Structure formats: structure tokens, C-alpha cells
Coordinates of C-alpha atoms and ligand atoms in Angstrom, one line a residue:
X1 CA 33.3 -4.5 8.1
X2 CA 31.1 -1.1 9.0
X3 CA 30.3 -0.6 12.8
X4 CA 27.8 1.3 13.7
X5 CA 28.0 2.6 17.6
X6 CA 26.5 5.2 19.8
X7 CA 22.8 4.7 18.7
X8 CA 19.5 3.8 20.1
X9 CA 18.9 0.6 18.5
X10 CA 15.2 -1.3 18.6
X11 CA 16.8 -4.8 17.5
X12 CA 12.8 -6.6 18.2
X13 CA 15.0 -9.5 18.7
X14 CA 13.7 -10.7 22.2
X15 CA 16.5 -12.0 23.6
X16 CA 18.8 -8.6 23.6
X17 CA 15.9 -6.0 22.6
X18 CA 18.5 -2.8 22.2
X19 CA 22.2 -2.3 20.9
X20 CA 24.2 0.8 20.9
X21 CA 26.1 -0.6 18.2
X22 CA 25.9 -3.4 15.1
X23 CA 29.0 -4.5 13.2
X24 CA 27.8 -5.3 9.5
X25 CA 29.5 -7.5 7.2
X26 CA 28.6 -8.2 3.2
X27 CA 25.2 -6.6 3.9
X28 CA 24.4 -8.6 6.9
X29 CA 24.3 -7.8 10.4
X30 CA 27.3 -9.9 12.1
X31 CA 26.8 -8.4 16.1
X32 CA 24.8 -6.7 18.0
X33 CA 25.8 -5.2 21.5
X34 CA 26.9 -2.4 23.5
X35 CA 29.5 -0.2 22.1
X36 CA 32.5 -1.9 23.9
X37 CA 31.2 -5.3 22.5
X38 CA 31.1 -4.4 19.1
X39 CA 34.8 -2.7 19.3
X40 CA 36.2 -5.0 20.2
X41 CA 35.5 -7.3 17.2
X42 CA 36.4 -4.2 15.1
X43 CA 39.2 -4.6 13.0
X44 CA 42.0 -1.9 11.1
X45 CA 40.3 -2.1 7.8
X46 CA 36.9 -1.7 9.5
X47 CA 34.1 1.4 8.7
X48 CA 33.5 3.0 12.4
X49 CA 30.7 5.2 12.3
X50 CA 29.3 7.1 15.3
X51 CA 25.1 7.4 15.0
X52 CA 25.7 10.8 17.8
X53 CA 22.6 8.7 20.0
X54 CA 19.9 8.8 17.2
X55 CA 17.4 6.3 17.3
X56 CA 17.6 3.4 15.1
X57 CA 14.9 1.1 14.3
X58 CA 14.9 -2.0 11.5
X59 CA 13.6 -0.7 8.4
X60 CA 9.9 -0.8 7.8
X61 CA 7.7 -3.0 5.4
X62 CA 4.9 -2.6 3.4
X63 CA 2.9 -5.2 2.5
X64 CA 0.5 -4.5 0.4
X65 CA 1.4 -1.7 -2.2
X66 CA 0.6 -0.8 -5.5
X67 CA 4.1 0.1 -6.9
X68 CA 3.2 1.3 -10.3
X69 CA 0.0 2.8 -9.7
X70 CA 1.7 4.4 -6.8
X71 CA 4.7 5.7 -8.6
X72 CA 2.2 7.0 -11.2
X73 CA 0.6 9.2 -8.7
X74 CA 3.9 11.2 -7.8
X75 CA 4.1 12.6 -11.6
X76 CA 0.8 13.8 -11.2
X77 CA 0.0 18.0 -11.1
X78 CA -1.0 17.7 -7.2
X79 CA -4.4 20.3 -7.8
X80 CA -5.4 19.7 -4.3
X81 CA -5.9 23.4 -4.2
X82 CA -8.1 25.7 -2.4
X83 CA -8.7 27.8 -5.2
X84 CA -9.5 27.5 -8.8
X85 CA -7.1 30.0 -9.8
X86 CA -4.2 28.4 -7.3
X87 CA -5.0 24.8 -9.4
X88 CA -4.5 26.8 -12.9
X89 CA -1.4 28.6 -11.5
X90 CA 0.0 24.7 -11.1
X91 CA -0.9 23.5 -14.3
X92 CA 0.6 26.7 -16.5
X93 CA 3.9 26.0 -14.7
X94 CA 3.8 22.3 -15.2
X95 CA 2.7 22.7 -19.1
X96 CA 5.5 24.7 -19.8
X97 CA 7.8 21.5 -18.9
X98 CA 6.0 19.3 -21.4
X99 CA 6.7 18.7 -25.0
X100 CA 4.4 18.6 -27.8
X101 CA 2.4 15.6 -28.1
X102 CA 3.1 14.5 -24.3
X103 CA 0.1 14.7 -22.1
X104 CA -0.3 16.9 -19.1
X105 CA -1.9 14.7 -16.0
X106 CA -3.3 15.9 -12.5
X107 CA -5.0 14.9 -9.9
X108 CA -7.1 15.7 -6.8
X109 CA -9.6 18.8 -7.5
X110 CA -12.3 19.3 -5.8
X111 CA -15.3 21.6 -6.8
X112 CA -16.7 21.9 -3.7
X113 CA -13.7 23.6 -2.2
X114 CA -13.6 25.8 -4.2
X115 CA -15.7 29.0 -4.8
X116 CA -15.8 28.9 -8.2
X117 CA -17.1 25.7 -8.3
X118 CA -16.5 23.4 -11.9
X119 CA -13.3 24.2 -14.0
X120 CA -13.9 24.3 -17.8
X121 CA -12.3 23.7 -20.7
X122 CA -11.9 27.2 -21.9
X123 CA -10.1 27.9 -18.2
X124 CA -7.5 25.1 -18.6
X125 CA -6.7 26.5 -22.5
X126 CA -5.7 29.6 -20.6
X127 CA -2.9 27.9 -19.3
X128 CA -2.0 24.9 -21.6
X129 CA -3.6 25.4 -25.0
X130 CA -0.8 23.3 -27.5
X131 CA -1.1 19.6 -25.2
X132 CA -3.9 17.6 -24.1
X133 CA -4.7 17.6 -20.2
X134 CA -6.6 15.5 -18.2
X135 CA -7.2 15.9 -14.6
X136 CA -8.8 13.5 -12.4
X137 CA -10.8 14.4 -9.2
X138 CA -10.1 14.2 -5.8
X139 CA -13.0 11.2 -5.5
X140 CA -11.8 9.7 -8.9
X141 CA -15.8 10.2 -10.0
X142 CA -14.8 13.0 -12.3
X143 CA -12.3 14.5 -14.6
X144 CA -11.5 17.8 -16.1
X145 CA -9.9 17.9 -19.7
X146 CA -8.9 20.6 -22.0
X147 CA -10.0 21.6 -25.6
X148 CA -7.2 20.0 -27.0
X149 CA -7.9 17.0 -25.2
X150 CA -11.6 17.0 -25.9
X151 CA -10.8 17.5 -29.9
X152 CA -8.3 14.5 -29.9
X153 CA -11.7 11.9 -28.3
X154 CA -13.7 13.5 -31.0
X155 CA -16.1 14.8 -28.2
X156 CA -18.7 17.6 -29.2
X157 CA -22.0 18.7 -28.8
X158 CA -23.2 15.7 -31.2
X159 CA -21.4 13.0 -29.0
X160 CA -23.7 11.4 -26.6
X161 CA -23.5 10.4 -23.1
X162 CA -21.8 7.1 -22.8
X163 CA -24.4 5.0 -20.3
X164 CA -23.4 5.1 -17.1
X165 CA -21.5 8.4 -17.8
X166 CA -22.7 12.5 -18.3
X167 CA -20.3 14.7 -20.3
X168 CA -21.4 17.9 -18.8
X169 CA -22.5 20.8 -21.3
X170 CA -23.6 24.7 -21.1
X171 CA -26.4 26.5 -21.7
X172 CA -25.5 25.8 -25.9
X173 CA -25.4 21.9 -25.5
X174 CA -21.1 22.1 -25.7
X175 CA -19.2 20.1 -23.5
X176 CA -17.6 22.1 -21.0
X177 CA -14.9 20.2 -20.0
X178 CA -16.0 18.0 -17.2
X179 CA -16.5 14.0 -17.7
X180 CA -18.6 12.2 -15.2
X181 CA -18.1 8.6 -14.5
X182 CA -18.1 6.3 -17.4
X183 CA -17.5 9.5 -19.7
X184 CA -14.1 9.6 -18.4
X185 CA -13.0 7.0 -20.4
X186 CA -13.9 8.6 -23.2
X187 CA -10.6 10.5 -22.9
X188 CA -8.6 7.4 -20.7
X189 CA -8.6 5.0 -23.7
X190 CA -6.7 7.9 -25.7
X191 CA -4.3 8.5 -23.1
X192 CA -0.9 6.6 -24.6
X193 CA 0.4 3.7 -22.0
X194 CA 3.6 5.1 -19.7
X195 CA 6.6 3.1 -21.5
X196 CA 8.5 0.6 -19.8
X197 CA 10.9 2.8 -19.5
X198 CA 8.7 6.1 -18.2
X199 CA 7.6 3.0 -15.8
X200 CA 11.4 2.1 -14.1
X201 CA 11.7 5.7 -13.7
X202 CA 8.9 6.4 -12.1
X203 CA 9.3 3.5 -10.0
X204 CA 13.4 5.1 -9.2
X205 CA 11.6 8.2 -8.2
X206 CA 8.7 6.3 -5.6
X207 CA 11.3 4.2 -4.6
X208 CA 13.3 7.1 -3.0
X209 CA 10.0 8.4 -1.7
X210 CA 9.5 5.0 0.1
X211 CA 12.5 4.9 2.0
X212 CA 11.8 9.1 3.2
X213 CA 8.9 7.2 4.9
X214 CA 10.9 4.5 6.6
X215 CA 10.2 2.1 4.3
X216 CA 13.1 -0.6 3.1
X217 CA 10.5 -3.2 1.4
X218 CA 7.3 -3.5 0.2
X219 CA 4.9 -6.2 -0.7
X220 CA 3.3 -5.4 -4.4
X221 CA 0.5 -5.8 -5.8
X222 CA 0.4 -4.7 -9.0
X223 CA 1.0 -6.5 -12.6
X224 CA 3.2 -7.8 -14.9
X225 CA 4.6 -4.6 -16.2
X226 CA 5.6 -3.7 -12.5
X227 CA 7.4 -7.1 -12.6
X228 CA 9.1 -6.4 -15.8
X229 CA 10.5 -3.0 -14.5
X230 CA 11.5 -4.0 -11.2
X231 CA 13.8 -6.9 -13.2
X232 CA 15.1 -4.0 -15.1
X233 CA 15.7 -1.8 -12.3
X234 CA 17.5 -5.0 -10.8
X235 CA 19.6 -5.7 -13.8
X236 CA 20.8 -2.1 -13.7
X237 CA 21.9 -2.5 -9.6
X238 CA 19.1 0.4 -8.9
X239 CA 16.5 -1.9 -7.0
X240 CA 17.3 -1.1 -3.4
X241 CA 13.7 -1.9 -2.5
X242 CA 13.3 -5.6 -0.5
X243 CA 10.7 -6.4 -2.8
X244 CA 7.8 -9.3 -3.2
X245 CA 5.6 -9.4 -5.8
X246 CA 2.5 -11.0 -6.5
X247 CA 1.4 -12.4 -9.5
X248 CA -2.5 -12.1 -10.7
X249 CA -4.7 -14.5 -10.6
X250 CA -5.2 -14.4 -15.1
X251 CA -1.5 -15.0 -14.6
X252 CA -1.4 -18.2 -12.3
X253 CA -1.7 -20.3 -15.4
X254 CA 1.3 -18.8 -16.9
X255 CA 3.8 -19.0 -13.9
X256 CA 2.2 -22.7 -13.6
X257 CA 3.8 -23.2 -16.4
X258 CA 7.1 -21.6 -15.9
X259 CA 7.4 -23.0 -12.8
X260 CA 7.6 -20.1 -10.5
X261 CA 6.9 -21.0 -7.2
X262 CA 6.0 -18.5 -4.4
X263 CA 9.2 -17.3 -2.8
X264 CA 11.6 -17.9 -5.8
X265 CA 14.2 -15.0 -6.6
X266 CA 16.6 -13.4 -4.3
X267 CA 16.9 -11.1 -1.4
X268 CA 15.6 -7.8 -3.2
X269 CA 13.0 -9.4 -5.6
X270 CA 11.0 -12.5 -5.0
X271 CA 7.3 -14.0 -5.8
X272 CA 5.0 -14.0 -3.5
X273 CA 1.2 -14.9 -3.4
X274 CA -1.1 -15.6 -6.0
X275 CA -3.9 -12.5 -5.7
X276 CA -7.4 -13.2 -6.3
X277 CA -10.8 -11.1 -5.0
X278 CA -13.5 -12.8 -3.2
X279 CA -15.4 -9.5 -3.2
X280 CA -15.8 -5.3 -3.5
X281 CA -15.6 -3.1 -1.1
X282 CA -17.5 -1.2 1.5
X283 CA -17.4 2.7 0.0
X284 CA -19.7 1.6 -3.1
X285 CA -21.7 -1.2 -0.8
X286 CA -20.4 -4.6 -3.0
X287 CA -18.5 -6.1 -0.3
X288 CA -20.2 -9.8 0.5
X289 CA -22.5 -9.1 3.9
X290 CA -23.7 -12.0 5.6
X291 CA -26.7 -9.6 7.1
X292 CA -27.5 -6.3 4.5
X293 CA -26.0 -2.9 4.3
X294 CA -27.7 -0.7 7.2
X295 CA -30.8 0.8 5.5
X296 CA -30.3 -1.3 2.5
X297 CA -32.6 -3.8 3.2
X298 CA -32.1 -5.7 -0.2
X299 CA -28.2 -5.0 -0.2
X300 CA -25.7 -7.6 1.2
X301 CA -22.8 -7.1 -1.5
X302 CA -21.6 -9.6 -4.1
X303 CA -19.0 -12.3 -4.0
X304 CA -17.0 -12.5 -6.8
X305 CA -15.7 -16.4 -6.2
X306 CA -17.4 -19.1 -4.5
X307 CA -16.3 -21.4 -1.6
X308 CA -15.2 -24.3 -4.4
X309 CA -14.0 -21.7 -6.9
X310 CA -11.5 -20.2 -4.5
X311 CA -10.6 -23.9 -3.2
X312 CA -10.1 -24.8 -6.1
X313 CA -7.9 -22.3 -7.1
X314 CA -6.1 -23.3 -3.8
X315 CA -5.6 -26.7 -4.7
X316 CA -4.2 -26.1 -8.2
X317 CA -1.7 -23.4 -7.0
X318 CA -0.5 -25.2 -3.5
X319 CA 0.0 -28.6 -6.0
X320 CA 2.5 -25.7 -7.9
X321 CA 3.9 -24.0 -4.5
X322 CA 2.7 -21.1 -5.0
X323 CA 0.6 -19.2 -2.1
X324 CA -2.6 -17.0 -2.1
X325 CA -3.6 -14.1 -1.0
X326 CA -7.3 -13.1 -0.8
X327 CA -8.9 -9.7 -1.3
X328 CA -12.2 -10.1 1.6
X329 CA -13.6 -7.2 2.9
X330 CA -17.2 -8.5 4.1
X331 CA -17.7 -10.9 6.8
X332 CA -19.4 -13.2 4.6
X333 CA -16.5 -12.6 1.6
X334 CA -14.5 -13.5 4.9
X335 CA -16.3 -16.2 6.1
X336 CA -16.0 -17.8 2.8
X337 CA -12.1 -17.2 2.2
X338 CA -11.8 -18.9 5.2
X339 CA -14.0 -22.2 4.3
X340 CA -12.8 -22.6 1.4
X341 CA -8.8 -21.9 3.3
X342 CA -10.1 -25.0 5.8
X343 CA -10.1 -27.3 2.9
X344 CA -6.8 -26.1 1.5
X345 CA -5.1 -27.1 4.5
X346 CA -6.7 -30.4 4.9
X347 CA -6.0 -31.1 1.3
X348 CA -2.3 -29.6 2.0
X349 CA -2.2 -32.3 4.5
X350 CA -3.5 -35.5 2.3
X351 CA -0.9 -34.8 -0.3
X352 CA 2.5 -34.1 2.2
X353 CA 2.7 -30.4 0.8
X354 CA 4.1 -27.9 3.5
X355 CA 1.6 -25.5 4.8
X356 CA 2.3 -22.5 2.8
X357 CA 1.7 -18.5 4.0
X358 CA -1.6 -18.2 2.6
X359 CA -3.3 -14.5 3.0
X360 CA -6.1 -12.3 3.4
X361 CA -5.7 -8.9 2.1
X362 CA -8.1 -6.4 3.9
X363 CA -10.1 -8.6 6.2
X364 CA -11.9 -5.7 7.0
X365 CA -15.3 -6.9 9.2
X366 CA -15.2 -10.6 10.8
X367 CA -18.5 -12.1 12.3
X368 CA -17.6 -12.5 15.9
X369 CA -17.8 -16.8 15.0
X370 CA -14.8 -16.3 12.6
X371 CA -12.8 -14.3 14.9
X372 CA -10.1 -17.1 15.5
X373 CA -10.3 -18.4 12.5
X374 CA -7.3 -16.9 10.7
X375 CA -4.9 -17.9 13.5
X376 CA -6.4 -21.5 13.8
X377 CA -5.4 -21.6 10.0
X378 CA -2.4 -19.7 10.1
X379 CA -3.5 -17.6 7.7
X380 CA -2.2 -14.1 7.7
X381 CA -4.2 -10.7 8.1
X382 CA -2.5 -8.5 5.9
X383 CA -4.4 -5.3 6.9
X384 CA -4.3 -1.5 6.2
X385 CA -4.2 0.5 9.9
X386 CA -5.3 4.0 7.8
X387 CA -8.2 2.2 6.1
X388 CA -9.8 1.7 9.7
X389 CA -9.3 5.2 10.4
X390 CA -10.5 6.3 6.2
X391 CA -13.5 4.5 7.0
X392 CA -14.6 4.2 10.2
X393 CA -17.8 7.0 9.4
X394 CA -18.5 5.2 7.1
X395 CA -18.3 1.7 8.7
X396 CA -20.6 3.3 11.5
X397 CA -23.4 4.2 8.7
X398 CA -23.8 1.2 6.8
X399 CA -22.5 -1.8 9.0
X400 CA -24.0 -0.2 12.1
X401 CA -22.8 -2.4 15.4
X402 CA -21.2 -4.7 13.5
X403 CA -18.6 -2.5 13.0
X404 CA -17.1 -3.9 16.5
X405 CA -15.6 -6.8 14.3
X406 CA -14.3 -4.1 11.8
X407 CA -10.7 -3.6 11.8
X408 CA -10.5 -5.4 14.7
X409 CA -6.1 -5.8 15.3
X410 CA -6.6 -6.5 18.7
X411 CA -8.8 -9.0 18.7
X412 CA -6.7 -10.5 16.2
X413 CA -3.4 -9.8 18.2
X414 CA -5.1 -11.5 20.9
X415 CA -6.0 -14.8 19.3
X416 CA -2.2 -15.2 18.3
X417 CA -3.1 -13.7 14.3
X418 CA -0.2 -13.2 12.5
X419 CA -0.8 -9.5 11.3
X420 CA 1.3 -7.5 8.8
X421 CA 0.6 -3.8 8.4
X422 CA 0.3 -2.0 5.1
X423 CA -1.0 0.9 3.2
X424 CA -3.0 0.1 0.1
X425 CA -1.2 3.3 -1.3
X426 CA -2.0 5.0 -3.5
X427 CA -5.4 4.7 -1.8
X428 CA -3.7 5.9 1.6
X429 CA -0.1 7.7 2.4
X430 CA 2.5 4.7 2.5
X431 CA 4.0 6.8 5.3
X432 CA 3.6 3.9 7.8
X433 CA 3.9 6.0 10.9
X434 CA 0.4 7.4 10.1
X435 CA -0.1 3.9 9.4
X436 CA 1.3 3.3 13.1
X437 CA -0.4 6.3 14.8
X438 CA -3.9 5.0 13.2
X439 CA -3.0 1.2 15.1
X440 CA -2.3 3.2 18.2
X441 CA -4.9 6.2 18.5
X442 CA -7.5 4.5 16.2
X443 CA -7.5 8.3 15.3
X444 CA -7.1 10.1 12.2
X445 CA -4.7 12.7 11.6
X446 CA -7.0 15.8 12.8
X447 CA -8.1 13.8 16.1
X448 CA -11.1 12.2 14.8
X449 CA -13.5 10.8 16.4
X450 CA -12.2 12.2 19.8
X451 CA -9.6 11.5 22.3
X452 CA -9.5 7.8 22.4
X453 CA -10.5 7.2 19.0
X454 CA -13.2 4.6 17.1
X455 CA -13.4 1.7 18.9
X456 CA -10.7 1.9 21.6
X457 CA -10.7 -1.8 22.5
X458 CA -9.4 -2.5 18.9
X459 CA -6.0 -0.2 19.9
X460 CA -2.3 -1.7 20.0
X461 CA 0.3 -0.3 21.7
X462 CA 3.2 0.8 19.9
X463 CA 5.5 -2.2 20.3
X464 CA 2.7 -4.4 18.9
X465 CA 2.5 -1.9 16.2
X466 CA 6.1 -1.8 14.9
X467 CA 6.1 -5.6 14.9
X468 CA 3.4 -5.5 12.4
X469 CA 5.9 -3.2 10.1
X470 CA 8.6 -5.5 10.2
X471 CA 8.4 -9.1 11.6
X472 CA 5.2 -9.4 10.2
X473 CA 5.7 -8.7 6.8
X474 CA 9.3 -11.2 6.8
X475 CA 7.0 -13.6 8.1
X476 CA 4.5 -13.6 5.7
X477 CA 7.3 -13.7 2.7
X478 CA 9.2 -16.3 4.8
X479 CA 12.1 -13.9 5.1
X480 CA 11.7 -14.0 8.8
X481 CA 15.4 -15.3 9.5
X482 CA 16.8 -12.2 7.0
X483 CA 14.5 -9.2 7.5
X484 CA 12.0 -7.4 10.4
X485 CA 14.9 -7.5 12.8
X486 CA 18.8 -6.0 13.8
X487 CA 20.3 -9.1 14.4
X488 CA 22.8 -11.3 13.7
X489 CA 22.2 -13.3 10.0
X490 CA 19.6 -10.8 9.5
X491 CA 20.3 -7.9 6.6
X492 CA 21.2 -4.6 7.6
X493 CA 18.1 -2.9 6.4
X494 CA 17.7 0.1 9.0
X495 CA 16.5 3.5 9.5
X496 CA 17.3 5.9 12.0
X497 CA 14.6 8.3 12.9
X498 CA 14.6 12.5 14.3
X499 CA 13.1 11.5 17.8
X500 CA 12.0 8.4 19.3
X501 CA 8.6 7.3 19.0
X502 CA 8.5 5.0 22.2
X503 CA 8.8 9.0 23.7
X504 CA 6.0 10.8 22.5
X505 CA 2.4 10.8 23.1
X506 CA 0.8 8.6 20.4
X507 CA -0.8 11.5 19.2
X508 CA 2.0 12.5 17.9
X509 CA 3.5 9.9 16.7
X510 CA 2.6 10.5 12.8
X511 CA 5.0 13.8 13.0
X512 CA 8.1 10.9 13.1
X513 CA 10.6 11.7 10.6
X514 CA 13.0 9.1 8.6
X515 CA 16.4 10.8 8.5
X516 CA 18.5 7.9 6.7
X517 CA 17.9 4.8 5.8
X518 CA 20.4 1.6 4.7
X519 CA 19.4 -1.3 2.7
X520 CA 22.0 -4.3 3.1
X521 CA 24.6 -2.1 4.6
X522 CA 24.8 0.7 2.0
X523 CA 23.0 4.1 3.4
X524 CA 20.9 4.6 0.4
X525 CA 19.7 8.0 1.5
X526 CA 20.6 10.3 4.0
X527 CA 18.6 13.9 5.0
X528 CA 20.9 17.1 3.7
X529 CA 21.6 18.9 6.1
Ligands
ZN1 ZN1 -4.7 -3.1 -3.0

């Protein structure tokens, strides 16, 4: 047995909300209580360990990741730089590290910062002549490749823009190195796929990153080869990660046909929903609109599945217990989930099948008429608090006043929603307390738009918050008896944090450090020092 004691424990179990101390057994939490409680049940052989009055919280849950694509990003040359020269200085250090024939990748320059404006070719060979390197920019739009890298997709004066795509050229009509939109994958479709292997250790390395930021599980949504590494990592004892993956919807047929069923596996890795997209998004204006983009007169967005097609699907995945959750960022792309999520449960009903944990991933702007529509369904708003903050400009621009149903937790909290926070990551930080000080402040990190940020109404408080983190994720993986709280039968996944949260001013609740976290009892990583 392990007892912790002398801590600030947030247990969000309602009937006993703080502990000083928890006495763990085979990865579970046995008792909570005050530190002459727990003692007492103490025994010779037992673990004490004294937590010196540091705040403890139950470890924190993502749900909607991107794993790989995440862990990809941390191998990346960060060129976020504010000079040219600064971004070269990165990329001669990193190519010195990488052998012949292995490809040098970066991310995250932007010409506008810098007064130099476009890299070229000629300026990366100064630094890493002998491999091929290709570096993305910070909007994705653009890349920045080498000679060597150039040679290798046979691009030269004579090759011609691909449509949709410039490769930009000097004064002579040679390519200088930069690859505009479709160009880019001129040099992608060269770029040899990560092995499985490269993959689990990536995934190692993001996985230690994740629980820096709090985070003891995450909900993924990635594909098969994520899938196929976590089970490797598993197989090897290195998954420490609560884990829930989704399966694609090109792949439904296939775990039909294997049987899988959402919820199968064990406590660290487990299916979840079937993912499907009912629509774009709102940066490039495809999101479904019921009413056009602002100033777009002839714009509303696209869906990509109809009401029948995404019942449908329903039907055929509910009859295999398996769950879905929906990409919907429009209202109308809402709207329609929801329809099509009314005749799923009816037909649930007709045929005796339980009401499973369907989703909707985003749910980014409902028409006020839908508002209580998710809860009425018990459907789940798995929902991103930093893309509110991301795009609330541009939310203002092109959706205009109906932005008030944009991002909207509170309303959603209000109507009895059941809400679980993620980050979208890469797209955002999977830190989740910016996550948490973007719920809060409806702020962004530099105190945008002002004091008591975009749409103040839509604010929760910090309990509301946290709950989002933790028993809102377990509920939507129907872990709720296991994980999202410190209390008895529940696993002893925990964090303990450099000041407590509930103490500062919200603004400043993004600064939050994670000093250790445990996962099933075992402290998996601990700040030096
Ligand atoms: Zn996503």
C-alpha cells in the first residue's frame, strides 16, 4: 500500500471534495481522508509519503488529440524565429545530428517577421548542403526546401506550377526555394513515411511531454498506425497514457468485422467512437452555415454528409456497439448531426440497444433553436476552450452576431450538456491550463480582447472548468467509475501542481505548472530539482 498525506487534494468527488491524504492499493485509490484517517489504515509494509502541502489535483484528460501528428511536431526544427539568420543558426545545428539520406524537417517560419523577408534555397545550403530539408510555414500555406531537396522532386526551371500551387522563381525563372500551396507536395510525396518504429518513439517522447502539462489521458484521433504503435508501446509496458482511440470512419467496416466494439480493451488503451466529418471549418469559410459567411453573400459552407448518410452510418455502427463522434463546426453542419442523432436514438430505442456516448467534436456555432439539443440527446460536446479564444476575430468577421452561439460552454453548462475539454493539438498547445484559462477569461494569452474577454456570458468558473478535464472525458469513454476523480475504486492517476489554481486570479492561471504526475500509482515523472 502507498499513502500519500499532507497534501491539498481536489478529489471532485461531491460527497468529501478534499483529502490531505489517499492510501493506494494495486493502482487504485482504496481511501480518501484526513491524514489521521488514512494512518490509521496504514500498515508496516506500507509506502508513506509526505506531499510537504502541495496541491494535488486528479490527472487531466484530453479528449480530442492527434497523438501522432502531435508527436511528429516535437521532432520538428522549431524556426519560429525572429530573424532569418536566428532560423539558419537552428537548422546548421540540427543538420549536423542527421545522417546521410535522413531528412531534415522544421516548422513555423514566418516571412513577415522577419526583415529579410523569404528564405531561399541557396541560404539553407549554407547550413545543410549533403540532406534534403523541408520546412513548413508557420500558416502551413508555404514551405521552404533546399537544393538537395529540390534536385531529389526533379524541380527546375522547366517544371511547371502544379494547379492550385506556385513554385516561386527569380529574376532567371529558377526556383528559389519556396513552394506555395499545392506545390508543396511536390516535395511531401518524396518525403519517406516515419517507421513504425520512429512512430512509438516519437509517441514515448509526446507522451512524457503530455504528462509535463498535467495530462494522464487523452482521447485520439488519429489512425491506424497510431493504433498499431500505441499496442506496441503497450506490449513493451511503456504506455502510461489512459488512452482511447478512435477508429476512422474508412475503417468502420473493418472493425465491423472484427468485432470491436466501442469501449473494448483495458484501462490504458481502449476504442472509442467511430469519427466521421459532417463539415470544414471556419478559417477557409467551408463549415455548413445555415445563413452565409458575413460578406459572402453566395457562401454558406459545405456539408460533407447528409442527414440519412450520417443516420445511416449511426444505425449500422450502434447495430455493432460502436459509438460516433461527429466533426460539426457550422450550425447547420450542427443542426444536421443532431437530426440525424434524433433518429439514432429512436431507432436505439426500437431495437433494445443501450444508448451509447455518441459525440460532437467541435460544435463550434449552434443556432439559438438547437441550443438544448445535445443535452436532450445526451450527446456530448467534446469542445476545444483555445479554439474559442484562436478564433474569436475571426468568428466576429465572418459569422458576425451569430457568434453569441459560438463556443458557447455556458450555455451548454447550463442546459445540463455534458462537456469534455480538449485541445485539438497540434492545432493548439495540449497544455490544458491554457485550455482552462481560455474557459475562464475567454481571453487569450496576451489579454485579448480586453479585461473580460470575448463574450463574457459564455465564461465558467474554474470548478466548472476542471470538471471538463476530468469527469468529463471518463464520462464520455464510460470510465466514469475509474478515472476524473481521487476516490475510492477510482485509479490513482494524479498530479500535483507548483501553486494552486483555485488561488490566483484567472488571468493567471495559464502560468500553472505540473511538478509530478502518477498514473495507476506509479509516479511516472517527477520535476528535478
Ligand atoms: Zn481534430
Amino acid at each position: 500500500m502507498r499513502i500519500l498525506y499532507n497534501g491539498r487534494i481536489r478529489t471532485l468527488n461531491s460527497s468529501a471534495p478534499f483529502a490531505s491524504a489517499l492510501a493506494i492499493q494495486d493502482g487504485k485509490i482504496i481511501a480518501a481522508g484526513n491524514d489521521g484517517e488514512i494512518m490509521a489504515i496504514a500498515r508496516s509494509t506500507s509506502t508513506l509519503e509526505n506531499l510537504e502541502g502541495s496541491v494535488v489535483w486528479p490527472g487531466l484528460t484530453d479528449a480530442h488529440i492527434h497523438l501522432e501528428y502531435y508527436a511528429a511536431t516535437l521532432d520538428l526544427v522549431d524556426c519560429e524565429t525572429p530573424t532569418l539568420e536566428e532560423c539558419l543558426r537552428r537548422v546548421g545545428d540540427r543538420a549536423r545530428l542527421i545522417p546521410p539520406g535522413k531528412w531534415l524537417l522544421g516548422h513555423g517560419w514566418n516571412h513577415n517577421q522577419w526583415p529579410e523577408g523569404f528564405g531561399t534555397a541557396l541560404l539553407l545550403d549554407s547550413v545543410a548542403a549533403q540532406i534534403p530539408v523541408y520546412i513548413t510555414a508557420k500558416s502551413w500555406h508555404a514551405a521552404w526546401v533546399n537544393s538537395v531537396a529540390l534536385q531529389m522532386a526533379g524541380i527546375t526551371a522547366e517544371t511547371p506550377n502544379p494547379e492550385g500551387g506556385i513554385i516561386q522563381r527569380d529574376a532567371k525563372g529558377q526556383p528559389t526555394g519556396i513552394l506555395l500551396e499545392s506545390a508543396m507536395n511536390l516535395v511531401v510525396q518524396i518525403i519517406p513515411q516515419p517507421t513504425m518504429d520512429e512512430v512509438c518513439q516519437r509517441i514515448l517522447k509526446a507522451q512524457t511531454r503530455l504528462w509535463q502539462f498535467g495530462l494522464t489521458g487523452v482521447h485520439d484521433f488519429d489512425g491506424t498506425h497510431c493504433f498499431t504503435a500505441l499496442q506496441q508501446l503497450q506490449e513493451r509496458g511503456q504506455l502510461k497514457l489512459r488512452v482511447v482511440k478512435s477508429i476512422q470512419r474508412a475503417d468502420m467496416e473493418n472493425a465491423i468485422g472484427v468485432g470491436l466494439r466501442s469501449s473494448f480493451g483495458n484501462d490504458f488503451l481502449r476504442i472509442g467512437s467511430v469519427k466521421c466529418f459532417s463539415d470544414g471549418a471556419l478559417g477557409p469559410h467551408t463549415a455548413a452555415m445555415l445563413e452565409p459567411y458575413e460578406g459572402e453573400p453566395s457562401n454558406s459552407g459545405e456539408l460533407l454528409m447528409t442527414e440519412d448518410e450520417i443516420f445511416e452510418t449511426g444505425r449500422k455502427a450502434v447495430d455493432h456497439g460502436l459509438s460516433l463522434a461527429i466533426h460539426a463546426i457550422g450550425d447547420r453542419a450542427n443542426r444536421t448531426v443532431l437530426n440525424a442523432y434524433a433518429r439514432l436514438r429512436t431507432y436505439e430505442k426500437s431495437q433494445g440497444l443501450p444508448a451509447l456516448r455518441h459525440r460532437i467534436e467541435h460544435v463550434q456555432i449552434l443556432h439559438p433553436q438547437d441550443y438544448n439539443r445535445l443535452a436532450a440527446l445526451g450527446i456530448i460536446a467534446s469542445v476545444q476552450p483555445l479554439h474559442a479564444t484562436s478564433d474569436m476575430l475571426m468568428a466576429d468577421r465572418f459569422w458576425g452576431t451569430r457568434s453569441a452561439g459560438a463556443y458557447a460552454y455556458r450555455t451548454l453548462a447550463a442546459n445540463g450538456t455534458q462537456m469534455a475539454f480538449g485541445s485539438d493539438a497540434p492545432v493548439e498547445s495540449p497544455n490544458p491550463f491554457l485550455g482552462l484559462h481560455a474557459a475562464v477569461t475567454r481571453r487569450r494569452a496576451d489579454g485579448q480582447p480586453g479585461l473580460n474577454g470575448w463574450y463574457p456570458e459564455q465564461r465558467l468558473s474554474l470548478d466548472e472548468a476542471l470538471a471538463r478535464f476530468t469527469i468529463g472525458p471518463a464520462y464520455a469513454s464510460t470510465q466514469e467509475r475509474t478515472l476524473g476523480r481521487l476516490a475510492p475504486g477510482h485509479y490513482a492517476d494524479l498530479i500535483i501542481l507548483n501553486q494552486d489554481p483555485f488561488h490566483l486570479p484567472p488571468g493567471e492561471i495559464l502560468n500553472v505548472r505540473t511538478i509530478a504526475a502518477m498514473i495507476g500509482g506509479e509516479w511516472t515523472w517527477v520535476v528535478k530539482g
